[in-house]
Short mmCIF file of C-alpha atoms and ligand atoms in Angstrom, two decimals:
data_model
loop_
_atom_site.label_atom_id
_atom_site.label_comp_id
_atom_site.label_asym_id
_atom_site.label_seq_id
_atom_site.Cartn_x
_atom_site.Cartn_y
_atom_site.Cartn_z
CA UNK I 300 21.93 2.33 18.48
CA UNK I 301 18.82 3.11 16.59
CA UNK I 302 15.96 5.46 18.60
CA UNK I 303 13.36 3.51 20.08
CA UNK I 304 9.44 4.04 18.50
CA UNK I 305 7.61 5.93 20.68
CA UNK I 306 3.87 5.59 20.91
CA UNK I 307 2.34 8.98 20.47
CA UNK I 308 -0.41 8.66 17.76
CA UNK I 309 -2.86 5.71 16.82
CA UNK I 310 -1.10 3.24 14.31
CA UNK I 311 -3.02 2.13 10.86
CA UNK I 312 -2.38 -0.53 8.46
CA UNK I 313 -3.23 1.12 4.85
CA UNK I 314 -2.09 0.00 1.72
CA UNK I 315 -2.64 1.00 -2.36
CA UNK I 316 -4.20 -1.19 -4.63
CA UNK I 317 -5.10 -1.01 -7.87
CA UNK I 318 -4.47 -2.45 -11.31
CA UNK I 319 -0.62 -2.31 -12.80
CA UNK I 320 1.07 0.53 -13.63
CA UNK I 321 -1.60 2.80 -12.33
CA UNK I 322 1.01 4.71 -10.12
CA UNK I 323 0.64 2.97 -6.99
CA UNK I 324 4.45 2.71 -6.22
CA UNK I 325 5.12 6.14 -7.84
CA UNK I 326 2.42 7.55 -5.23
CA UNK I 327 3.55 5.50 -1.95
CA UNK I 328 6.86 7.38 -2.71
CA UNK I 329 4.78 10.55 -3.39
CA UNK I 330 3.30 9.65 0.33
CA UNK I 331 6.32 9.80 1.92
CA UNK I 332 8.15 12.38 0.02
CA UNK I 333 5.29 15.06 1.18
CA UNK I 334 5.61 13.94 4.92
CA UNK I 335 9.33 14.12 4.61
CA UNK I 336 9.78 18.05 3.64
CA UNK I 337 6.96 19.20 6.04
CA UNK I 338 8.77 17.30 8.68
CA UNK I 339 12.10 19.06 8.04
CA UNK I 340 10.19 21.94 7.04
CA UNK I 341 10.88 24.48 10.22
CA UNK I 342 7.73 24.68 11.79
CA UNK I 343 5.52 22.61 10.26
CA UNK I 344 6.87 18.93 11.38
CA UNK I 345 3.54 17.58 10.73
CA UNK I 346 5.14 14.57 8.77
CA UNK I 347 7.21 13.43 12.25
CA UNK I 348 9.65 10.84 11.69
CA UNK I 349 9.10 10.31 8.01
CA UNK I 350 11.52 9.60 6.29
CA UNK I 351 11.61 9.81 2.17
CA UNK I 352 11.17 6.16 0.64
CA UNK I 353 12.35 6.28 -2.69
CA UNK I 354 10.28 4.35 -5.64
CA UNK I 355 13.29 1.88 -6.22
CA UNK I 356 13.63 0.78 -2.43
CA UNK I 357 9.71 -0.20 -2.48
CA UNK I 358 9.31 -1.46 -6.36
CA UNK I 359 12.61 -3.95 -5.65
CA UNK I 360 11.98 -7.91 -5.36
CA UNK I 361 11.45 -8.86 -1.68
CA UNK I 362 14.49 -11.33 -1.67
CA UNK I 363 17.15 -8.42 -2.56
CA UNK I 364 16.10 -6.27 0.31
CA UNK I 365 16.46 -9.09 3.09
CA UNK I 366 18.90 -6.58 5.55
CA UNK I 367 18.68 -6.16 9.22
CA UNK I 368 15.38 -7.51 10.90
CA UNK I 369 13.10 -5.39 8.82
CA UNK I 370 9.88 -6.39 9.35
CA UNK I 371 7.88 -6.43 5.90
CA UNK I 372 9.57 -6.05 2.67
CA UNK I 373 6.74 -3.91 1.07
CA UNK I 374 6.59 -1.25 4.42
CA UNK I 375 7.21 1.56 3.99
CA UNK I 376 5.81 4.04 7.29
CA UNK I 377 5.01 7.20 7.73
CA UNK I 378 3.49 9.73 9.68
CA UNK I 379 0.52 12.59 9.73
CA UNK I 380 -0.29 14.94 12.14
CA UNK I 381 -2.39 12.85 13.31
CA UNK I 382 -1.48 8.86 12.93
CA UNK I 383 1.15 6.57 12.62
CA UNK I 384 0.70 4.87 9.29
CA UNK I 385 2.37 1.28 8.29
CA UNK I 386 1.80 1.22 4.28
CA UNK I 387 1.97 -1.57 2.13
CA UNK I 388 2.74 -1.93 -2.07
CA UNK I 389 2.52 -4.79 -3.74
CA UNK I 390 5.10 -5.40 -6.31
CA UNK I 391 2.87 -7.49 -8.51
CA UNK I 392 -0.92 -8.91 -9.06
CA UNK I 393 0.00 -12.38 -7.71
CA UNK I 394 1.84 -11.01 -4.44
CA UNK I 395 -1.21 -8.27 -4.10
CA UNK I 396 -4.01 -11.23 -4.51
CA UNK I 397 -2.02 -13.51 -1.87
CA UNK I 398 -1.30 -10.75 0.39
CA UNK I 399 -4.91 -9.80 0.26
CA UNK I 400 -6.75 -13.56 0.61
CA UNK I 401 -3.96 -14.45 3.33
CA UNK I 402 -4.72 -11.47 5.77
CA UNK I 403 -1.22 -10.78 5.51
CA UNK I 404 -1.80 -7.34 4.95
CA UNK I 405 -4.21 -6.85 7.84
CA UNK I 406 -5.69 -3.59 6.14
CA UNK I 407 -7.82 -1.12 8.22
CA UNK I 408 -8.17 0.93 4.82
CA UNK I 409 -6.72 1.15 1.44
CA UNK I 410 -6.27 3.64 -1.83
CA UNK I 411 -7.62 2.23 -4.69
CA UNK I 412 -5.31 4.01 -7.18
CA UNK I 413 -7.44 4.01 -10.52
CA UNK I 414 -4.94 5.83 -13.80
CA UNK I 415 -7.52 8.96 -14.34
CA UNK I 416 -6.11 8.29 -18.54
CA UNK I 417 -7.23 4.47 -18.18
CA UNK I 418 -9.61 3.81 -15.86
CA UNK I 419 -11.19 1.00 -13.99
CA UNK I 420 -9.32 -1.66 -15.02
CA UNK I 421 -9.76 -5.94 -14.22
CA UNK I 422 -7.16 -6.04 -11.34
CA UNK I 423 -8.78 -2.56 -10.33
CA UNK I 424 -12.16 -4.25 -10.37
CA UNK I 425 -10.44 -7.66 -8.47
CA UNK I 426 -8.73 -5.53 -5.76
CA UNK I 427 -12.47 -3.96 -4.41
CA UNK I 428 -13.91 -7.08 -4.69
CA UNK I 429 -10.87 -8.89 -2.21
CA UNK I 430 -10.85 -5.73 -0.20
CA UNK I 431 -14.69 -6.92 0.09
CA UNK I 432 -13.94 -10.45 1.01
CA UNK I 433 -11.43 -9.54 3.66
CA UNK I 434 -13.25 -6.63 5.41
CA UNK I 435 -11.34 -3.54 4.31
CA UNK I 436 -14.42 -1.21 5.29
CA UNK I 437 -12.95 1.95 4.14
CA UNK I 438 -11.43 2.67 0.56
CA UNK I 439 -10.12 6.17 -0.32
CA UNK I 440 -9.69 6.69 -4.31
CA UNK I 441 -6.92 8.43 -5.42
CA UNK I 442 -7.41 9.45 -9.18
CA UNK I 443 -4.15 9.40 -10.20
CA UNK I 444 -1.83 10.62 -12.80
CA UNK I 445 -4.40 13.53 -13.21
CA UNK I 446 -1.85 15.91 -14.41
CA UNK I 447 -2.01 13.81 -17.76
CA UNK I 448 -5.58 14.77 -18.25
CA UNK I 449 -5.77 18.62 -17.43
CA UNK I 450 -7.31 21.13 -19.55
CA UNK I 451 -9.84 20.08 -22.22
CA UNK I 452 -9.46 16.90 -21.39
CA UNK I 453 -10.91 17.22 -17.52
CA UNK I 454 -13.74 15.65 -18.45
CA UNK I 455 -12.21 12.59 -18.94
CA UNK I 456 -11.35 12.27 -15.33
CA UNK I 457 -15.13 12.97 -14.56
CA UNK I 458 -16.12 9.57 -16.42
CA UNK I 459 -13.58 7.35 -14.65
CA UNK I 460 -14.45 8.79 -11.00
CA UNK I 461 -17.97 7.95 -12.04
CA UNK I 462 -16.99 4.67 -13.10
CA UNK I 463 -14.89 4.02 -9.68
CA UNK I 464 -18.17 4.93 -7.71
CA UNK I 465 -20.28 2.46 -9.51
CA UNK I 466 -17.96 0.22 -8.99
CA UNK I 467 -17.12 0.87 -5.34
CA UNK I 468 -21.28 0.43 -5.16
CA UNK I 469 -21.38 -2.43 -7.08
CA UNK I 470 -19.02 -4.41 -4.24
CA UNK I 471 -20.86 -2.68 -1.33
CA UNK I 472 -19.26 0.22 -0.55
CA UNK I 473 -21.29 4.07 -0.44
CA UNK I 474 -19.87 5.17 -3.72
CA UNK I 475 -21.78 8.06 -3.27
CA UNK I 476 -19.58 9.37 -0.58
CA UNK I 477 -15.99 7.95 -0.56
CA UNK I 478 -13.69 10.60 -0.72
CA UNK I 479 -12.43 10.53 -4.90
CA UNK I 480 -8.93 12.62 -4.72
CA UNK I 481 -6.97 14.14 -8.03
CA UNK I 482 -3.23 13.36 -7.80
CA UNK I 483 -0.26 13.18 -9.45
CA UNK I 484 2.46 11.04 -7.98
CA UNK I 485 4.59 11.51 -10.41
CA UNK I 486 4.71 15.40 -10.31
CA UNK I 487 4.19 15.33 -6.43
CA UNK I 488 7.58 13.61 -6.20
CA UNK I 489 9.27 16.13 -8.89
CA UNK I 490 8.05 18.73 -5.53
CA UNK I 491 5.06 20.53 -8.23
CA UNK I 492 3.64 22.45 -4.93
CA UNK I 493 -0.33 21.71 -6.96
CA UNK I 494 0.66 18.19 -6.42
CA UNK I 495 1.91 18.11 -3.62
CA UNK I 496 -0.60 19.90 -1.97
CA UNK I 497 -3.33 17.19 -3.87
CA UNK I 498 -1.21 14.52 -2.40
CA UNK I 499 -1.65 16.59 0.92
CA UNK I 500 -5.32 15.85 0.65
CA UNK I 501 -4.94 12.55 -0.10
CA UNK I 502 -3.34 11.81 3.37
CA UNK I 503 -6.09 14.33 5.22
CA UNK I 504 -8.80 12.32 3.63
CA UNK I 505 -7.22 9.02 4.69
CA UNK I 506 -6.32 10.35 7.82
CA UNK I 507 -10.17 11.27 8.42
CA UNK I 508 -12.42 8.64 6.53
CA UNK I 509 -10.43 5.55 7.69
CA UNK I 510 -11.08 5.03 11.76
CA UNK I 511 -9.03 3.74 14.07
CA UNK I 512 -10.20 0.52 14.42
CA UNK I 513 -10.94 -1.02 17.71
CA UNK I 514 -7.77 -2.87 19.03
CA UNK I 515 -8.12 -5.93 21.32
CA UNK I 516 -5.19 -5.17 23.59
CA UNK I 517 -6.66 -7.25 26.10
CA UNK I 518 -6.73 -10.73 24.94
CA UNK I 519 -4.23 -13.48 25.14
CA UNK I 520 -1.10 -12.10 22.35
CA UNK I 521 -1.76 -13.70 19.06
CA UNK I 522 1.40 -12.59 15.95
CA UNK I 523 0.31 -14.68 12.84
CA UNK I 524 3.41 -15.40 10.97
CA UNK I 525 4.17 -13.39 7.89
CA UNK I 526 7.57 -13.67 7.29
CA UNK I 527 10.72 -16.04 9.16
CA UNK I 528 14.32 -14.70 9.00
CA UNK I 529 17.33 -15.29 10.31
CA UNK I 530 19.68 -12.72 11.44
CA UNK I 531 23.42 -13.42 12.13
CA UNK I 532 24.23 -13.82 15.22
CA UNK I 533 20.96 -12.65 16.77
CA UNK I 534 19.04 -15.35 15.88
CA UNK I 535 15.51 -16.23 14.33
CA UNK I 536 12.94 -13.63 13.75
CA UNK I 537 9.38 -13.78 12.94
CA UNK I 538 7.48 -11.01 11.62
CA UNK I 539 3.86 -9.94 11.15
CA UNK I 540 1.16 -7.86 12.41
CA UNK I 541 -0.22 -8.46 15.67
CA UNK I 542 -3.72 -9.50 15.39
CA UNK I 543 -4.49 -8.84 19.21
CA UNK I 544 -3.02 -8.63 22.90
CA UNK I 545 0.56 -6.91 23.68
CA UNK I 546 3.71 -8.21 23.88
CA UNK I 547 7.26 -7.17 25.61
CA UNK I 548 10.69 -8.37 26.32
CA UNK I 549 11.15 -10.99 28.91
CA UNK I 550 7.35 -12.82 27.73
CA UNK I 551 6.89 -16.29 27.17
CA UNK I 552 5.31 -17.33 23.70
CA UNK I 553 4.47 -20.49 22.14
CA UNK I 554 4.14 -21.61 18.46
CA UNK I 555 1.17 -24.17 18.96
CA UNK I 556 1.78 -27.24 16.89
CA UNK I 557 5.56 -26.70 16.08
CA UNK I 558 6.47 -27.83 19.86
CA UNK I 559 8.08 -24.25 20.56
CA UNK I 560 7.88 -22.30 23.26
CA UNK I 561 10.62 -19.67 24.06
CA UNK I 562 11.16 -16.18 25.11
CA UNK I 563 10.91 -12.91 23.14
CA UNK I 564 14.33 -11.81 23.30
CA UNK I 565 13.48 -8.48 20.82
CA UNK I 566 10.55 -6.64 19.83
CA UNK I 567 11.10 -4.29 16.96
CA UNK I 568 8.80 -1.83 14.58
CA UNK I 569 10.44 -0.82 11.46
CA UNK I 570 13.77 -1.49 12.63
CA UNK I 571 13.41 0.67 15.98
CA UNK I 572 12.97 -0.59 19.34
CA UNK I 573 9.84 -0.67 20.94
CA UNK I 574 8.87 -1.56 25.08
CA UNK I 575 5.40 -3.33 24.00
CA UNK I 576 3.65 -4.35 20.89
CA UNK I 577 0.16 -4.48 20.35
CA UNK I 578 -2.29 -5.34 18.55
CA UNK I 579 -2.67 -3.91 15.09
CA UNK I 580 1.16 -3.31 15.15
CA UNK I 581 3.97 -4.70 12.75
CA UNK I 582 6.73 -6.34 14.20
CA UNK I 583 9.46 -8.37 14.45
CA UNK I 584 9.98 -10.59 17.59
CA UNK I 585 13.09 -12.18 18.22
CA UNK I 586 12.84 -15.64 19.59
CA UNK I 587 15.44 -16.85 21.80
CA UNK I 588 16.80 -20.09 20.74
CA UNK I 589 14.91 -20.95 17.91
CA UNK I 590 16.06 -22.77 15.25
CA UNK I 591 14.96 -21.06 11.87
CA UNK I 592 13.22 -23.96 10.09
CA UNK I 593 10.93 -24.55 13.16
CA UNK I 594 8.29 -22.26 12.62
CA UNK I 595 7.03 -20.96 9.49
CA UNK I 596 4.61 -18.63 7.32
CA UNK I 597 1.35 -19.63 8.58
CA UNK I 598 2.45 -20.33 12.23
CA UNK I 599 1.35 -18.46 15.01
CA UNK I 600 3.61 -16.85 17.95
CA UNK I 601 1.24 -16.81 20.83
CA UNK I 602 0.44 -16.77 24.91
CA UNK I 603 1.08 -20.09 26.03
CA UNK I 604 -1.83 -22.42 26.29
CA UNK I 605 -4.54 -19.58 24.75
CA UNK I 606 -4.90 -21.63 21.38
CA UNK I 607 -4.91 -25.66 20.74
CA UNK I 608 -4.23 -26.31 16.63
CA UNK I 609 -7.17 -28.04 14.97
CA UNK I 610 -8.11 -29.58 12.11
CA UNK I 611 -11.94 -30.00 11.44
CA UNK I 612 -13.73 -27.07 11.28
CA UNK I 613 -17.87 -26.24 9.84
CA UNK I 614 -17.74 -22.90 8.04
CA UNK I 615 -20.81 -20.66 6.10
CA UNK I 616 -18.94 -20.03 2.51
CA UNK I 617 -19.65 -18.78 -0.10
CA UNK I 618 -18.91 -19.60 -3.36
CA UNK I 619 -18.04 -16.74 -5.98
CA UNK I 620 -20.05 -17.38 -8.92
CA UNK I 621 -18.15 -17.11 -12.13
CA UNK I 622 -18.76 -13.56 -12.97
CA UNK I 623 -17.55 -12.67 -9.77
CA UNK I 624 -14.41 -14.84 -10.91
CA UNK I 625 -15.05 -17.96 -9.32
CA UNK I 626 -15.65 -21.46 -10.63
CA UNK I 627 -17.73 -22.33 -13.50
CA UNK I 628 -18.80 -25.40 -12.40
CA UNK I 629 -20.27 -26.84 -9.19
CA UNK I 630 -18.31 -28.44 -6.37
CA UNK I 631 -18.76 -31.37 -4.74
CA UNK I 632 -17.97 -33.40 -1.58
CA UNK I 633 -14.38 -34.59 -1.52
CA UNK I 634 -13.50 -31.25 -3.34
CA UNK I 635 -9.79 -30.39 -2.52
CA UNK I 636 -8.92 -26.74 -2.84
CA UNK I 637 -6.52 -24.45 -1.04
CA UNK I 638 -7.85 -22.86 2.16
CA UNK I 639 -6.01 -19.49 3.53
CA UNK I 640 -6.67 -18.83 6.67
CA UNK I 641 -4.40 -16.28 8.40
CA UNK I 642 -0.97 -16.76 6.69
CA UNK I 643 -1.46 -20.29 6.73
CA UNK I 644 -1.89 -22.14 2.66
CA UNK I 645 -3.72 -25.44 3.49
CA UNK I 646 -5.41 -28.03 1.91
CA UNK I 647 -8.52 -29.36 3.19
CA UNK I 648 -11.48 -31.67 1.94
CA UNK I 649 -14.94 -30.12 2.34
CA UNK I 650 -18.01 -32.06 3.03
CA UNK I 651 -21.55 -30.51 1.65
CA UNK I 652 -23.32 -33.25 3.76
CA UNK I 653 -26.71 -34.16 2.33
CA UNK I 654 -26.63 -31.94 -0.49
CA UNK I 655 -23.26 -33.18 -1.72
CA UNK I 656 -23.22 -30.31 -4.43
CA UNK I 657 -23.08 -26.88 -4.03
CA UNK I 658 -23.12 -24.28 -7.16
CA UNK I 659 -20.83 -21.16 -7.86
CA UNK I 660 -23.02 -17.94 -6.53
CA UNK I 661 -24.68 -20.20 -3.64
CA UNK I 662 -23.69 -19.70 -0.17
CA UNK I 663 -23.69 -23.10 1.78
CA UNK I 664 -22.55 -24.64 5.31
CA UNK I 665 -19.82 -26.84 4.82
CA UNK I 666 -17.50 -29.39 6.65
CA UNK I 667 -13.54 -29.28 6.08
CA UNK I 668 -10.86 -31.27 7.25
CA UNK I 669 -7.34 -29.58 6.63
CA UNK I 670 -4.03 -31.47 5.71
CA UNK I 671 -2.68 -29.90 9.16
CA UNK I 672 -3.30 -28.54 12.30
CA UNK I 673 -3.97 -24.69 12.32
CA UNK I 674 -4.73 -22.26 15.25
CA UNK I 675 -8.96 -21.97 14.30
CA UNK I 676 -11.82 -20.37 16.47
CA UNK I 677 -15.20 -19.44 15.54
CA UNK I 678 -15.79 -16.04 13.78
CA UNK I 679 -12.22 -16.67 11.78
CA UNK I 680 -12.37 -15.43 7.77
CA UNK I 681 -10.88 -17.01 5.00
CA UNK I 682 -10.21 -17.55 1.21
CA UNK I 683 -11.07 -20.76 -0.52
CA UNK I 684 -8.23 -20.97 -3.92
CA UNK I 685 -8.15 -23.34 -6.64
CA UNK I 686 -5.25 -22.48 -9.90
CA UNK I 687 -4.30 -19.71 -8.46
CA UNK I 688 -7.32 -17.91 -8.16
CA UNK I 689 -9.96 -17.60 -5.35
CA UNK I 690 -13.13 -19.28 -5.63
CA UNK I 691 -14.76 -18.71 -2.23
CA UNK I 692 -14.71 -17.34 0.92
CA UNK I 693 -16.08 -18.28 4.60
CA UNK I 694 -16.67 -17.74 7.92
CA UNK I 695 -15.73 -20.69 10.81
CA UNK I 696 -18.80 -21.70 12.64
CA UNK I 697 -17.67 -24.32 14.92
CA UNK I 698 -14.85 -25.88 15.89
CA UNK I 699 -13.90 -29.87 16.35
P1 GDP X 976 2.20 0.53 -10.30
O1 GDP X 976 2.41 -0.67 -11.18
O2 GDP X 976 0.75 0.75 -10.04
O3 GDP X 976 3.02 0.48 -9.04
O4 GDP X 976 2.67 1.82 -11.15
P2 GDP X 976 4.04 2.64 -11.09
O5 GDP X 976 4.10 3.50 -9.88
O6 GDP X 976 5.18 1.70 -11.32
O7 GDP X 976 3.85 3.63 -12.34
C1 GDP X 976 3.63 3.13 -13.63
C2 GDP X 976 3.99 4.19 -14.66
O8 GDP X 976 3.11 5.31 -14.57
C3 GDP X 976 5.40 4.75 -14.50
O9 GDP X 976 5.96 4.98 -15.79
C4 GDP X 976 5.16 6.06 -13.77
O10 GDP X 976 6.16 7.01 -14.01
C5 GDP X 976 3.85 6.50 -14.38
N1 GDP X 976 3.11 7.35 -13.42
C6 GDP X 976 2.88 7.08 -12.12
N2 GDP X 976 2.19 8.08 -11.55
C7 GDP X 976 1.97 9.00 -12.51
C8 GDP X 976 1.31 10.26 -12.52
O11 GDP X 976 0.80 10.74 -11.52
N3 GDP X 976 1.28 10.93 -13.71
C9 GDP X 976 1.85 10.43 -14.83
N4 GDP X 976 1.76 11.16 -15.93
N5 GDP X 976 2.47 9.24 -14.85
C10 GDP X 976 2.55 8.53 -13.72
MG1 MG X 977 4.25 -1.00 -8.29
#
């Protein structure tokens, strides 16, 4: 039987981000390489239960690794002296965007990897600006693959942090003062004890830039559905990260709108155990008696009767103006984009009101009405898409 997680350190959500082939996958195995030998390294365990994710078991397509009731294909978890860390790498561009814009990821801070040899990059540039959107507060650069430009050509790595600050201000953030760290995943995996130890700092700077945020452990449980598996002859699993409340064995839930309410059977954290979930954790409930296709990405587990699915909803939005990568042209009423709220993908038709127009770069109230019925309260984010690409993002004002 696998050892049950034990509580003993605040959890985070992190994640890298970053433009392609920058090293973020190479340096999320760096991560937990590090925290693997000092845990097994006699008396300094500072890396705890880390265990050593290898680059092929996090760079793999999602659908091959679909074994046991793992909770979120592109996990990997690890530990400091200090936290319990839930990590997240995004195989592609597309799955990083979707992850971001959904709230999937539910990211209390992220590395921005930037390639010290290359630079800031577009998807570098497009990564701060959703980390923006969705309220990552805290971004810790890691200049990577700085072994490439040692030497003479140091310098070079000077210009690009420079860059990444302007850019980091440019979006918002105190360039100025986010921590900038040299690494090398590559040659902190091949055990180089420079690199290692730069990777080292990486971690202590994450560990102390990025708070804990506050949790709201006290309000009615609320799991947005990430993921929906099924696992032989346990039954159907959904996964996520808990947005607030706690949850245990034994309590009832409800999936408001699919017409299910059950009994978590299973609660389970990276594939251990756990007496009680909460919020900012990721898990996997099991549902008793569930059939598979009745709830899906999008869905909601929650307490029973604490949320009634809706459909019209008056949001603030605004609309990204074409150099921030948003339309080129205005929209009007009866405009029918995609609208992500949570992990739900839904269309809905917006309604300027008098105005009837509303111009990339302008901020405006607006009226929607969504093709279905999805948990929505006041205060609630979300990503306006169109093609594939976002083209707006809002706030939920009021409720119908
Ligand atoms: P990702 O697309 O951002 O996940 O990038 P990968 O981790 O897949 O790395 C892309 C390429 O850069 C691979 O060939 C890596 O071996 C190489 N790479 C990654 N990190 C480093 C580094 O620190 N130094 C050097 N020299 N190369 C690196
Ligand atoms: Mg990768």
């Amino acid at each position: 039987p696998k050892t049950a997680y034990v509580r003993t350190k605040p959890h985070l959500n992190i994640g890298t981000m970053g433009h392609v082939d920058h090293g973020k996958t190479t340096l999320t195995a760096a991560l937990t390489k590090v925290l693997a030998d000092r845990g097994t390294g006699g008396t300094d365990t500072g890396g705890g239960t880390t265990a050593y994710v290898p680059f092929d078991r996090i760079d793999r397509a999602p659908e091959e690794a679909a074994r046991g009731i793992t909770i979120n294909l592109a996990h990997v978890e690890y530990e400091t002296d200090t936290r319990h860390y839930a990590h997240v790498d995004m195989p592609g561009h597309a799955d990083y965007v979707k992850n971001m814009v959904t709230g999937a990821a539910q990211l209390d801070g992220a590395v921005l990897v930037v390639s010290a040899l290359d630079g800031v990059m577009p998807q570098t540039a497009e990564h701060v600006l959703l980390a923006r959107q969705v309220g990552v507060d805290h971004i810790v650069v890691a200049l990577n693959k700085a072994d490439a430009v040692d030497g003479e050509d140091a310098v070079l790595a000077d210009l690009v942090e420079l860059e990444v600050r302007e850019l980091l201000t440019a979006h918002g953030y105190p360039g100025d003062s986010v921590p900038v760290v040299r690494v090398s995943g590559l040659r902190a995996l091949e055990g180089e004890p420079r690199w290692t130890a730069a990777v080292q700092a990486l971690l202590d700077a994450v560990d102390t830039y990025v708070p804990v945020p506050e949790r709201y452990v006290d309000a009615p449980f609320l799991l947005p559905v990430e993921n929906v598996l099924t696992i032989t002859g346990r039954g159907t699993v959904v996964t996520g990260a808990v947005e607030r409340g706690t949850v245990r064995v034994g309590d009832r839930v409800e999936v408001p709108g699919a017409g299910v309410e059950t009994v978590v059977t299973g609660v389970e954290t990276f594939g251990r155990p756990m007496s009680e979930a909460q919020a900012g954790d990721n898990v996997a409930l099991l549902l008793r008696g569930v059939a598979r296709d009745a709830v899906r990405r999008g869905d909601v587990v929650a307490a029973p009767g604490s949320l009634r699915p809706r459909r019209r909803f008056t949001a603030r939005v605004h609309l990204l103006a074409a150099r921030e990568g948003g339309r080129a042209t205005a929209v009007s009423s009866g405009y029918r984009p995609q609208f992500h709220l949570r992990t739900a993908d839904v269309v809905g038709d917006i309604d300027l009101g008098a105005a009837g127009v509303a111009r990339p770069g302008e901020t405006v109230t607006m009226t929607v009405e969504l093709g279905r019925d999805v948990p929505l309260e006041a205060g609630l984010g979300f990503a306006i898409r169109e093609g594939g690409r976002t083209v707006g993002a809002g706030t939920v004002t009021s409720v119908e």
